[in-house]
Short mmCIF file of C-alpha atoms and ligand atoms in Angstrom, two decimals:
data_model
loop_
_atom_site.label_atom_id
_atom_site.label_comp_id
_atom_site.label_asym_id
_atom_site.label_seq_id
_atom_site.Cartn_x
_atom_site.Cartn_y
_atom_site.Cartn_z
CA MET L 888 0.07 -0.19 0.45
CA THR L 889 1.34 3.64 -0.58
CA THR L 890 -0.27 6.83 0.75
CA ASP L 891 1.49 8.67 -2.00
CA MET L 892 -1.71 10.40 -4.69
CA HIS L 893 0.58 12.05 -7.12
CA ASP L 894 0.65 9.78 -10.43
CA LEU L 895 -1.58 7.21 -10.51
CA ARG L 896 -0.46 5.68 -13.91
CA ASP L 897 0.11 2.19 -13.87
CA ARG L 898 -0.97 1.85 -10.35
CA ALA L 899 -4.04 1.21 -8.18
CA VAL L 900 -6.47 3.09 -6.06
CA LEU L 901 -8.25 1.21 -3.10
CA GLY L 902 -11.79 3.26 -1.57
CA THR L 903 -15.27 3.73 -2.53
CA PHE L 904 -16.28 5.33 -5.52
CA PHE L 905 -19.82 7.65 -6.77
CA HIS L 906 -20.47 7.28 -9.53
CA ALA L 907 -23.90 8.01 -12.14
CA PRO L 908 -23.41 6.43 -15.15
CA SER L 909 -27.44 6.90 -16.55
CA PRO L 910 -29.70 10.50 -15.11
CA ASP L 911 -31.21 7.92 -12.41
CA GLY L 912 -28.84 5.75 -11.47
CA LEU L 913 -26.04 6.16 -8.74
CA GLU L 914 -23.80 3.65 -8.29
CA VAL L 915 -21.51 3.41 -4.57
CA LEU L 916 -18.48 1.15 -5.79
CA ALA L 917 -17.69 0.26 -1.77
CA ASP L 918 -14.11 -1.25 -1.28
CA THR L 919 -13.54 -1.39 -4.91
CA LEU L 920 -9.87 -1.90 -6.52
CA VAL L 921 -9.74 1.08 -9.48
CA VAL L 922 -6.41 0.22 -12.09
CA VAL L 923 -5.03 2.62 -14.14
CA ASP L 924 -3.09 1.76 -17.26
CA ALA L 925 0.59 3.84 -17.82
CA ALA L 926 -1.47 6.10 -20.31
CA GLY L 927 -3.82 6.94 -17.22
CA ALA L 928 -7.14 5.16 -18.82
CA ILE L 929 -9.01 2.96 -16.23
CA ALA L 930 -7.89 -0.62 -16.65
CA ALA L 931 -10.20 -2.44 -14.74
CA VAL L 932 -13.03 -1.84 -11.63
CA ALA L 933 -12.80 -4.33 -9.13
CA PRO L 934 -15.26 -4.44 -6.48
CA GLN L 935 -14.67 -7.24 -3.75
CA GLY L 936 -16.21 -11.00 -4.55
CA ASP L 937 -15.10 -9.68 -8.57
CA PRO L 938 -13.24 -13.08 -9.62
CA ARG L 939 -9.81 -10.95 -10.88
CA ARG L 940 -9.80 -8.90 -7.11
CA GLY L 941 -7.46 -11.45 -5.94
CA ALA L 942 -4.87 -11.59 -8.88
CA LEU L 943 -5.19 -7.67 -8.93
CA GLU L 944 -4.57 -6.81 -5.41
CA ALA L 945 -0.98 -9.22 -5.37
CA GLN L 946 -0.24 -7.32 -9.16
CA PHE L 947 -0.53 -3.89 -7.85
CA ALA L 948 0.81 -5.06 -4.61
CA GLY L 949 3.28 -2.08 -3.20
CA LYS L 950 1.70 0.55 -6.12
CA THR L 951 -2.19 0.92 -4.55
CA LEU L 952 -3.27 4.17 -3.23
CA ARG L 953 -5.56 2.89 -0.11
CA LEU L 954 -7.94 6.19 0.63
CA PRO L 955 -7.91 7.16 3.85
CA GLU L 956 -11.47 6.68 6.29
CA GLY L 957 -13.76 9.63 5.20
CA SER L 958 -12.43 9.89 1.80
CA TYR L 959 -14.98 9.14 -1.58
CA VAL L 960 -13.81 9.26 -5.42
CA LEU L 961 -15.72 10.86 -7.41
CA PRO L 962 -14.77 11.46 -11.37
CA GLY L 963 -13.75 15.02 -11.87
CA MET L 964 -16.70 17.77 -13.31
CA VAL L 965 -16.97 18.69 -16.57
CA ASP L 966 -17.90 22.51 -16.85
CA LEU L 967 -19.72 22.87 -20.46
CA HIS L 968 -19.83 26.65 -20.73
CA VAL L 969 -16.78 28.80 -19.39
CA HIS L 970 -15.63 31.87 -20.57
CA ALA L 971 -12.09 32.34 -19.59
CA PRO L 972 -11.93 35.75 -19.77
CA GLN L 973 -14.64 36.84 -17.99
CA TYR L 974 -12.61 35.36 -14.75
CA PRO L 975 -11.80 38.68 -13.42
CA GLN L 976 -15.72 40.06 -13.28
CA LEU L 977 -16.90 36.34 -11.46
CA GLY L 978 -19.69 37.95 -8.91
CA LEU L 979 -19.20 41.34 -10.14
CA ALA L 980 -21.62 43.04 -13.19
CA LEU L 981 -24.83 41.26 -12.44
CA ASP L 982 -26.75 44.70 -12.86
CA GLU L 983 -27.29 44.51 -16.65
CA PRO L 984 -29.89 42.35 -19.14
CA LEU L 985 -27.56 40.52 -21.58
CA GLU L 986 -27.55 42.74 -24.53
CA VAL L 987 -26.20 45.38 -21.85
CA TRP L 988 -24.30 44.22 -19.94
CA LEU L 989 -21.94 42.94 -22.90
CA HIS L 990 -21.47 46.26 -24.18
CA LYS L 991 -20.84 47.90 -20.99
CA TYR L 992 -18.32 45.54 -18.95
CA THR L 993 -17.54 41.95 -20.55
CA PHE L 994 -16.39 43.14 -24.55
CA PRO L 995 -13.96 46.09 -22.71
CA LEU L 996 -12.86 43.43 -20.78
CA GLU L 997 -12.45 40.60 -23.01
CA ALA L 998 -10.27 42.94 -25.32
CA ARG L 999 -7.68 43.28 -22.63
CA TYR L 1000 -6.56 39.87 -23.67
CA ALA L 1001 -4.70 41.80 -26.57
CA ASP L 1002 -2.04 41.79 -23.97
CA LEU L 1003 -0.78 38.49 -23.45
CA ASP L 1004 1.08 39.54 -19.98
CA PHE L 1005 -2.43 40.53 -18.43
CA ALA L 1006 -3.78 37.26 -20.45
CA ALA L 1007 -1.26 34.64 -18.40
CA GLU L 1008 -1.78 36.08 -15.12
CA ARG L 1009 -5.63 35.56 -15.31
CA TYR L 1010 -5.97 32.21 -17.10
CA GLY L 1011 -3.28 30.96 -15.17
CA MET L 1012 -5.08 31.64 -12.29
CA LEU L 1013 -8.45 30.42 -13.98
CA VAL L 1014 -6.53 27.03 -14.23
CA ASP L 1015 -5.24 26.52 -10.95
CA ASP L 1016 -9.14 27.47 -9.27
CA LEU L 1017 -11.09 25.30 -11.27
CA LEU L 1018 -8.62 22.24 -11.73
CA ALA L 1019 -8.49 22.80 -7.35
CA ASN L 1020 -12.61 23.20 -7.85
CA GLY L 1021 -12.66 19.74 -8.95
CA THR L 1022 -13.02 20.91 -12.67
CA THR L 1023 -11.05 18.16 -14.41
CA THR L 1024 -12.19 19.08 -18.18
CA ALA L 1025 -13.56 22.51 -19.38
CA LEU L 1026 -14.86 23.30 -22.50
CA TYR L 1027 -13.90 27.36 -23.06
CA PHE L 1028 -14.61 30.17 -24.77
CA ALA L 1029 -11.78 32.25 -25.04
CA THR L 1030 -11.77 35.72 -26.49
CA GLN L 1031 -11.61 36.79 -30.36
CA HIS L 1032 -7.65 36.84 -30.29
CA ARG L 1033 -6.14 34.49 -32.19
CA GLU L 1034 -2.87 34.70 -29.70
CA ALA L 1035 -4.15 34.69 -26.43
CA SER L 1036 -6.65 32.27 -27.27
CA GLN L 1037 -3.17 30.14 -27.98
CA LEU L 1038 -1.97 31.04 -24.75
CA LEU L 1039 -4.98 29.61 -23.11
CA ALA L 1040 -4.29 26.41 -24.54
CA ASP L 1041 -0.98 26.39 -23.67
CA ILE L 1042 -1.51 26.78 -20.15
CA CYS L 1043 -4.21 24.06 -20.13
CA ILE L 1044 -1.55 21.83 -21.46
CA GLU L 1045 1.05 22.71 -19.51
CA LYS L 1046 -0.88 22.53 -16.08
CA GLY L 1047 -2.77 18.75 -17.08
CA GLN L 1048 -6.77 20.04 -17.37
CA ARG L 1049 -8.43 18.60 -20.07
CA ALA L 1050 -9.90 21.30 -22.05
CA LEU L 1051 -11.47 22.34 -25.27
CA VAL L 1052 -10.42 25.73 -26.66
CA GLY L 1053 -11.79 28.15 -29.21
CA LYS L 1054 -11.09 31.50 -30.51
CA VAL L 1055 -14.38 33.14 -30.18
CA ALA L 1056 -15.62 34.48 -33.75
CA MET L 1057 -17.45 37.73 -33.75
CA ASP L 1058 -17.30 40.04 -37.05
CA ASP L 1059 -20.46 41.68 -37.71
CA PRO L 1060 -19.28 45.37 -36.72
CA ALA L 1061 -22.89 46.26 -36.00
CA ALA L 1062 -23.10 43.83 -33.11
CA CYS L 1063 -19.39 44.00 -32.09
CA PRO L 1064 -16.90 47.40 -30.64
CA ASP L 1065 -14.48 48.79 -32.64
CA GLY L 1066 -10.91 47.38 -31.74
CA TYR L 1067 -12.74 44.46 -30.43
CA ARG L 1068 -13.73 41.72 -33.59
CA ASP L 1069 -12.87 40.45 -36.36
CA ALA L 1070 -11.95 42.33 -39.52
CA SER L 1071 -13.47 40.11 -41.56
CA PRO L 1072 -15.36 36.58 -41.78
CA GLU L 1073 -11.83 35.73 -44.07
CA ALA L 1074 -10.20 36.88 -40.91
CA ALA L 1075 -12.40 35.25 -38.42
CA VAL L 1076 -12.08 31.82 -40.16
CA ALA L 1077 -8.33 31.84 -40.61
CA ASP L 1078 -7.69 33.02 -37.19
CA THR L 1079 -9.90 29.98 -36.40
CA ARG L 1080 -7.77 27.49 -38.42
CA ALA L 1081 -5.09 28.99 -37.07
CA VAL L 1082 -5.93 28.36 -33.26
CA ILE L 1083 -6.70 24.84 -34.57
CA GLU L 1084 -3.85 23.83 -35.81
CA HIS L 1085 -1.61 25.12 -32.66
CA ILE L 1086 -3.30 23.32 -30.90
CA ARG L 1087 -3.67 19.90 -33.14
CA GLN L 1088 0.28 20.19 -33.23
CA HIS L 1089 1.70 21.32 -30.27
CA ARG L 1090 4.26 19.32 -29.15
CA ASP L 1091 3.41 18.93 -25.43
CA ASN L 1092 -0.63 17.77 -26.53
CA GLY L 1093 0.14 14.23 -28.47
CA ASP L 1094 -2.75 12.83 -26.78
CA GLY L 1095 -5.20 14.89 -27.40
CA ARG L 1096 -5.70 16.23 -24.40
CA VAL L 1097 -6.78 19.89 -25.31
CA LEU L 1098 -8.76 20.09 -28.15
CA PRO L 1099 -10.07 22.87 -30.22
CA VAL L 1100 -13.20 24.57 -31.04
CA ILE L 1101 -15.37 26.15 -33.72
CA THR L 1102 -16.62 29.30 -31.72
CA PRO L 1103 -18.76 31.52 -33.42
CA ARG L 1104 -19.72 33.47 -30.10
CA PHE L 1105 -23.64 33.84 -30.99
CA ILE L 1106 -25.56 34.74 -33.74
CA PRO L 1107 -26.27 38.18 -33.36
CA SER L 1108 -22.34 38.55 -33.02
CA CYS L 1109 -21.76 37.34 -36.63
CA THR L 1110 -22.13 37.92 -40.00
CA ASP L 1111 -23.85 35.17 -41.94
CA ALA L 1112 -20.83 34.51 -44.40
CA THR L 1113 -19.08 33.79 -41.20
CA LEU L 1114 -21.41 31.49 -39.95
CA ARG L 1115 -21.21 29.92 -43.32
CA GLU L 1116 -17.62 29.33 -43.24
CA LEU L 1117 -17.59 27.76 -39.92
CA GLY L 1118 -20.10 25.70 -40.74
CA ALA L 1119 -17.84 24.45 -43.91
CA LEU L 1120 -14.71 24.36 -41.81
CA ALA L 1121 -16.70 21.61 -38.74
CA ALA L 1122 -17.60 19.70 -41.87
CA GLU L 1123 -13.88 20.11 -42.98
CA CYS L 1124 -12.13 19.25 -39.54
CA GLY L 1125 -14.26 17.63 -37.64
CA CYS L 1126 -14.07 19.64 -34.09
CA HIS L 1127 -16.04 20.35 -31.34
CA VAL L 1128 -18.20 23.49 -32.16
CA GLN L 1129 -19.65 25.93 -29.31
CA THR L 1130 -21.94 28.72 -29.62
CA HIS L 1131 -24.77 30.33 -27.46
CA CYS L 1132 -28.19 29.74 -28.56
CA SER L 1133 -31.49 30.82 -27.39
CA GLU L 1134 -30.26 32.59 -24.46
CA SER L 1135 -32.56 35.03 -23.17
CA ASP L 1136 -36.06 36.90 -24.88
CA TRP L 1137 -33.62 39.70 -26.63
CA ALA L 1138 -31.11 36.87 -28.07
CA HIS L 1139 -34.13 34.71 -29.28
CA GLY L 1140 -36.24 37.50 -30.64
CA HIS L 1141 -33.04 38.61 -32.68
CA VAL L 1142 -32.28 35.42 -34.69
CA LEU L 1143 -36.76 35.07 -34.80
CA GLU L 1144 -36.37 38.67 -36.48
CA ARG L 1145 -33.18 38.17 -38.66
CA TYR L 1146 -34.16 35.08 -39.98
CA GLY L 1147 -37.58 34.02 -39.46
CA MET L 1148 -36.50 30.93 -37.36
CA THR L 1149 -35.29 29.88 -34.29
CA ASP L 1150 -31.29 30.01 -33.43
CA ALA L 1151 -31.41 25.86 -33.50
CA ALA L 1152 -33.03 25.85 -37.12
CA ALA L 1153 -30.75 28.60 -38.27
CA LEU L 1154 -27.84 26.99 -36.87
CA ASP L 1155 -28.12 23.62 -38.56
CA GLY L 1156 -29.03 25.68 -41.62
CA PHE L 1157 -25.21 26.96 -41.88
CA GLY L 1158 -24.27 23.44 -40.19
CA LEU L 1159 -23.39 24.37 -37.42
CA LEU L 1160 -25.53 21.34 -35.58
CA THR L 1161 -22.85 18.36 -35.32
CA ARG L 1162 -22.48 15.46 -33.13
CA ARG L 1163 -19.70 17.60 -31.26
CA THR L 1164 -21.76 20.64 -30.61
CA VAL L 1165 -22.54 22.22 -27.52
CA LEU L 1166 -25.27 24.81 -27.18
CA ALA L 1167 -24.96 27.04 -24.37
CA HIS L 1168 -27.79 28.16 -22.50
CA SER L 1169 -30.75 27.20 -24.93
CA ASN L 1170 -33.95 28.04 -22.74
CA PHE L 1171 -36.10 29.06 -25.44
CA LEU L 1172 -35.73 25.93 -27.56
CA THR L 1173 -39.18 24.30 -28.83
CA THR L 1174 -40.33 20.65 -28.64
CA ASP L 1175 -39.36 20.85 -32.89
CA ASP L 1176 -35.76 22.45 -31.61
CA MET L 1177 -35.43 20.01 -29.10
CA ASP L 1178 -36.10 17.35 -31.57
CA ARG L 1179 -33.63 19.00 -34.14
CA LEU L 1180 -30.84 18.84 -31.58
CA ALA L 1181 -31.71 14.83 -30.64
CA ALA L 1182 -31.75 14.06 -34.15
CA ARG L 1183 -28.22 15.90 -35.00
CA GLY L 1184 -27.08 14.92 -31.30
CA SER L 1185 -25.68 18.08 -30.13
CA GLY L 1186 -25.60 18.61 -26.88
CA VAL L 1187 -27.14 22.03 -24.59
CA ALA L 1188 -24.60 23.28 -21.75
CA HIS L 1189 -27.39 24.08 -18.88
CA CYS L 1190 -25.99 27.80 -17.20
CA ALA L 1191 -28.49 26.96 -14.02
CA LEU L 1192 -26.59 30.05 -12.14
CA SER L 1193 -26.69 32.13 -15.20
CA ASN L 1194 -29.88 31.96 -16.66
CA ILE L 1195 -30.93 33.46 -13.20
CA TYR L 1196 -29.24 36.47 -14.16
CA PHE L 1197 -29.46 36.91 -17.47
CA ALA L 1198 -31.91 34.44 -19.74
CA ASN L 1199 -35.30 35.43 -18.06
CA SER L 1200 -36.46 32.11 -17.87
CA VAL L 1201 -35.35 28.69 -16.48
CA PHE L 1202 -34.03 25.66 -19.10
CA PRO L 1203 -36.79 23.14 -19.05
CA LEU L 1204 -34.02 20.61 -18.47
CA ARG L 1205 -36.56 17.67 -17.96
CA ALA L 1206 -37.91 18.40 -21.12
CA ALA L 1207 -35.17 18.11 -23.29
CA MET L 1208 -33.84 14.97 -21.72
CA GLU L 1209 -37.39 13.16 -22.24
CA ARG L 1210 -36.94 14.36 -25.61
CA GLY L 1211 -33.08 12.84 -26.23
CA VAL L 1212 -31.22 15.65 -25.90
CA ARG L 1213 -27.48 15.42 -24.96
CA VAL L 1214 -27.79 18.02 -21.87
CA GLY L 1215 -24.68 18.54 -19.66
CA LEU L 1216 -23.88 21.44 -16.83
CA GLY L 1217 -21.74 24.82 -17.58
CA THR L 1218 -20.64 27.69 -14.75
CA ASP L 1219 -21.16 29.85 -17.84
CA ILE L 1220 -18.63 32.24 -15.65
CA SER L 1221 -18.93 34.94 -15.27
CA GLY L 1222 -22.64 35.09 -16.18
CA GLY L 1223 -22.72 32.93 -13.44
CA PRO L 1224 -20.62 33.83 -10.63
CA SER L 1225 -19.65 30.87 -9.23
CA ALA L 1226 -16.19 29.00 -10.51
CA SER L 1227 -18.22 25.38 -8.84
CA MET L 1228 -19.47 23.20 -10.77
CA PHE L 1229 -20.45 21.16 -7.23
CA ASN L 1230 -22.00 24.85 -6.95
CA ALA L 1231 -23.63 23.98 -10.61
CA CYS L 1232 -25.39 20.68 -9.82
CA ARG L 1233 -26.93 22.19 -6.66
CA THR L 1234 -27.98 25.34 -8.62
CA THR L 1235 -29.67 22.87 -11.05
CA VAL L 1236 -31.27 20.83 -8.78
CA GLN L 1237 -32.78 24.25 -6.87
CA SER L 1238 -33.81 26.35 -9.80
CA ALA L 1239 -35.90 22.77 -11.84
CA ARG L 1240 -37.36 22.83 -8.27
CA MET L 1241 -38.61 26.31 -8.71
CA LEU L 1242 -39.75 25.84 -12.46
CA GLU L 1243 -41.42 22.33 -11.06
CA GLU L 1244 -43.50 24.42 -8.43
CA GLY L 1245 -43.50 28.47 -9.51
CA VAL L 1246 -42.21 31.35 -7.92
CA ASP L 1247 -45.50 33.97 -7.81
CA PRO L 1248 -47.17 33.92 -4.09
CA ALA L 1249 -49.81 35.60 -6.03
CA ARG L 1250 -50.93 32.66 -8.18
CA PRO L 1251 -52.88 30.16 -6.98
CA ALA L 1252 -50.45 26.81 -6.02
CA GLY L 1253 -51.97 24.83 -8.93
CA GLU L 1254 -51.10 27.46 -11.43
CA ARG L 1255 -47.76 28.18 -10.66
CA GLY L 1256 -45.27 26.00 -11.92
CA ARG L 1257 -44.79 23.28 -14.52
CA PRO L 1258 -45.32 19.94 -13.55
CA GLY L 1259 -42.62 16.98 -14.34
CA SER L 1260 -39.62 19.67 -13.81
CA ALA L 1261 -37.62 19.21 -10.98
CA VAL L 1262 -35.05 17.02 -11.35
CA SER L 1263 -32.87 14.84 -8.06
CA LEU L 1264 -29.26 15.53 -7.18
CA VAL L 1265 -28.22 11.87 -8.55
CA THR L 1266 -29.16 13.76 -12.16
CA ALA L 1267 -27.58 16.86 -11.47
CA PHE L 1268 -23.99 14.88 -10.49
CA HIS L 1269 -24.87 12.68 -13.89
CA LEU L 1270 -25.86 15.87 -15.80
CA ALA L 1271 -21.90 17.03 -14.16
CA THR L 1272 -19.94 13.99 -14.99
CA ALA L 1273 -21.07 11.37 -17.61
CA GLY L 1274 -23.29 13.19 -19.20
CA GLY L 1275 -21.31 16.33 -19.80
CA GLY L 1276 -18.46 13.69 -21.23
CA ASP L 1277 -21.45 12.03 -23.69
CA ALA L 1278 -22.31 15.85 -24.99
CA LEU L 1279 -18.18 16.28 -25.30
CA GLU L 1280 -18.26 12.72 -26.87
CA LEU L 1281 -15.24 11.94 -24.81
CA PRO L 1282 -14.24 8.77 -22.63
CA ILE L 1283 -14.73 10.51 -19.11
CA GLY L 1284 -17.30 11.18 -16.38
CA ARG L 1285 -17.72 7.36 -15.05
CA PHE L 1286 -15.42 4.46 -13.24
CA ALA L 1287 -15.38 1.88 -16.48
CA PRO L 1288 -12.73 0.65 -18.28
CA GLY L 1289 -11.82 2.40 -21.19
CA TYR L 1290 -12.57 5.77 -19.19
CA ARG L 1291 -9.74 8.14 -18.59
CA PHE L 1292 -9.03 8.06 -14.85
CA ASP L 1293 -10.08 11.75 -13.99
CA ALA L 1294 -11.18 11.80 -10.27
CA ILE L 1295 -11.20 14.32 -7.40
CA ALA L 1296 -10.77 12.59 -4.02
CA VAL L 1297 -13.19 13.95 -1.30
CA ASP L 1298 -12.11 14.05 2.43
CA THR L 1299 -15.19 14.46 4.26
CA THR L 1300 -13.25 14.71 7.51
CA ARG L 1301 -11.54 18.22 6.86
CA ARG L 1302 -12.40 21.06 9.75
CA ALA L 1303 -11.98 23.39 7.32
CA GLY L 1304 -14.47 21.86 4.80
CA GLY L 1305 -18.28 22.23 4.85
CA ILE L 1306 -19.10 18.66 5.51
CA ARG L 1307 -20.48 17.05 8.82
CA LEU L 1308 -21.05 14.01 8.00
CA PHE L 1309 -21.45 13.09 12.43
CA ASP L 1310 -22.36 9.17 12.42
CA LEU L 1311 -23.95 9.08 8.93
CA THR L 1312 -23.25 5.89 7.67
CA ASP L 1313 -24.98 5.41 4.69
CA PRO L 1314 -23.51 6.05 1.60
CA VAL L 1315 -26.07 7.54 -0.28
CA ALA L 1316 -26.77 10.06 2.72
CA ILE L 1317 -23.17 10.60 2.52
CA PHE L 1318 -22.92 11.11 -1.37
CA GLU L 1319 -26.35 14.11 -0.73
CA LYS L 1320 -23.88 15.56 2.41
CA VAL L 1321 -21.04 15.70 -0.19
CA LEU L 1322 -22.80 17.14 -3.46
CA TYR L 1323 -24.65 19.60 -1.09
CA GLY L 1324 -21.67 20.21 1.59
CA ALA L 1325 -18.34 19.97 -0.18
CA THR L 1326 -15.85 22.77 -1.00
CA ARG L 1327 -12.39 23.38 -2.11
CA ALA L 1328 -10.87 22.41 1.40
CA ASN L 1329 -12.52 18.84 1.36
CA LEU L 1330 -10.93 18.01 -2.60
CA SER L 1331 -7.67 16.66 -1.04
CA ALA L 1332 -6.41 15.34 -4.78
CA VAL L 1333 -7.64 16.11 -8.24
CA TRP L 1334 -6.57 13.59 -11.43
CA VAL L 1335 -6.65 13.90 -15.42
CA ASP L 1336 -4.96 11.00 -16.71
CA GLY L 1337 -3.83 9.11 -13.19
CA ARG L 1338 -1.94 12.69 -13.15
CA ARG L 1339 -2.35 14.46 -9.99
CA VAL L 1340 -3.24 17.92 -11.11
CA ALA L 1341 -4.16 19.91 -7.36
CA ALA L 1342 -4.07 18.82 -3.92
CA GLY L 1343 -5.47 20.04 -1.18
N1 GUN A 2654 -23.91 36.21 -25.20
C1 GUN A 2654 -23.09 36.34 -26.28
N2 GUN A 2654 -21.94 36.37 -25.25
C2 GUN A 2654 -22.06 35.98 -24.13
C3 GUN A 2654 -21.25 35.89 -23.07
O1 GUN A 2654 -19.98 36.25 -22.81
N3 GUN A 2654 -22.00 35.45 -21.45
C4 GUN A 2654 -23.19 34.93 -21.85
N4 GUN A 2654 -24.16 34.51 -20.49
N5 GUN A 2654 -24.04 34.98 -22.89
C5 GUN A 2654 -23.77 35.53 -24.07
FE1 FE A 2655 -22.22 32.36 -21.92
#
């Protein structure tokens, strides 16, 4: 046995694991041996009674990390929507609607990332903090700048986070400020291509842990030519795609007015709805839009906290899942003022409950809400882990052979942490306490591909 938690490649971990392979299925893997191969993938999951257990214990004797009493392992969190440059604004600027917020606060902040020293310090802090918070995979919007987008990818490669990084395309002079927009559709596409090449050819990214993403900001900030060319590029390069979709009344209305159709239909027309597309927010999806996303295999990044501030609505999460739409969770830093995916799970449960029950006490109870909207904590946890991995088509979020060993050790005994178990022994109750109570101080180790990337 060992207590070295540093590098678990070609090693094993023995302890209790929680994961949710399906939306309703919490699995507690008590007293289980998980074997990690030399490349950081899970080679075996052997609970007590597994016929291979004895042989594996013998094979990994001296190379097995035994988790201390009171510690539990979860899959790493998958944050499907982060605006990396907005991190300095986290917890600020939440007083205006989206269309004002962008021009008054957000574009001026993002424009500063033309300065690579400014960018390096803030991006380095963000990636460190997200890893320490248990976010092992992040789908990032960078800024409009080519160099700073490349720098964000470099920092993720260096710090060991699994990341998908997109240079933001935004070229419409009618919607984007002077000094912070792509000079033309050709420039937007050329810089997008350059960032894709940079990430794919990076000498320290041979295993593709960091991936490029085609990232039109949202329809209102792009010309038709840019949207069309980026759709063609998605078909050509097979990259992931991300954008914002039907977020607020204003954004949704802009697209209806411009094209006479919804965001989802318009994005599909541009070739931007692929199996590797993630649409942020998507609050005003129609049932036809949901069917369209399900048919294309495109996913939604549900940003429950941000939606409270900017969306004029609660995303109909359960309806979307029931229609077959892939969904994961996002913090939407800084539209959502929290950098914790544990918080995203909590807010997902809370806002779905508010949609179910309704919120206006002046209305009669029976007319206040939308029945069939609530989701469980297990569902939220599933979406934050396996669901996010499925939306990205990456083998992450489950403890199963072939999946990457991206994981978090939660130490429930830390005085400085937020969890108090007292005499609880029921593992399902402990799981709930962990999800609701865990703070950064409880996360004793975070691994990506079996390599420790943060330790608390
Ligand atoms: N729509 C276009 N840009 C943004 C952004 O930065 N944040 C959010 N929440 N919505 C957007
Ligand atoms: Fe966003």
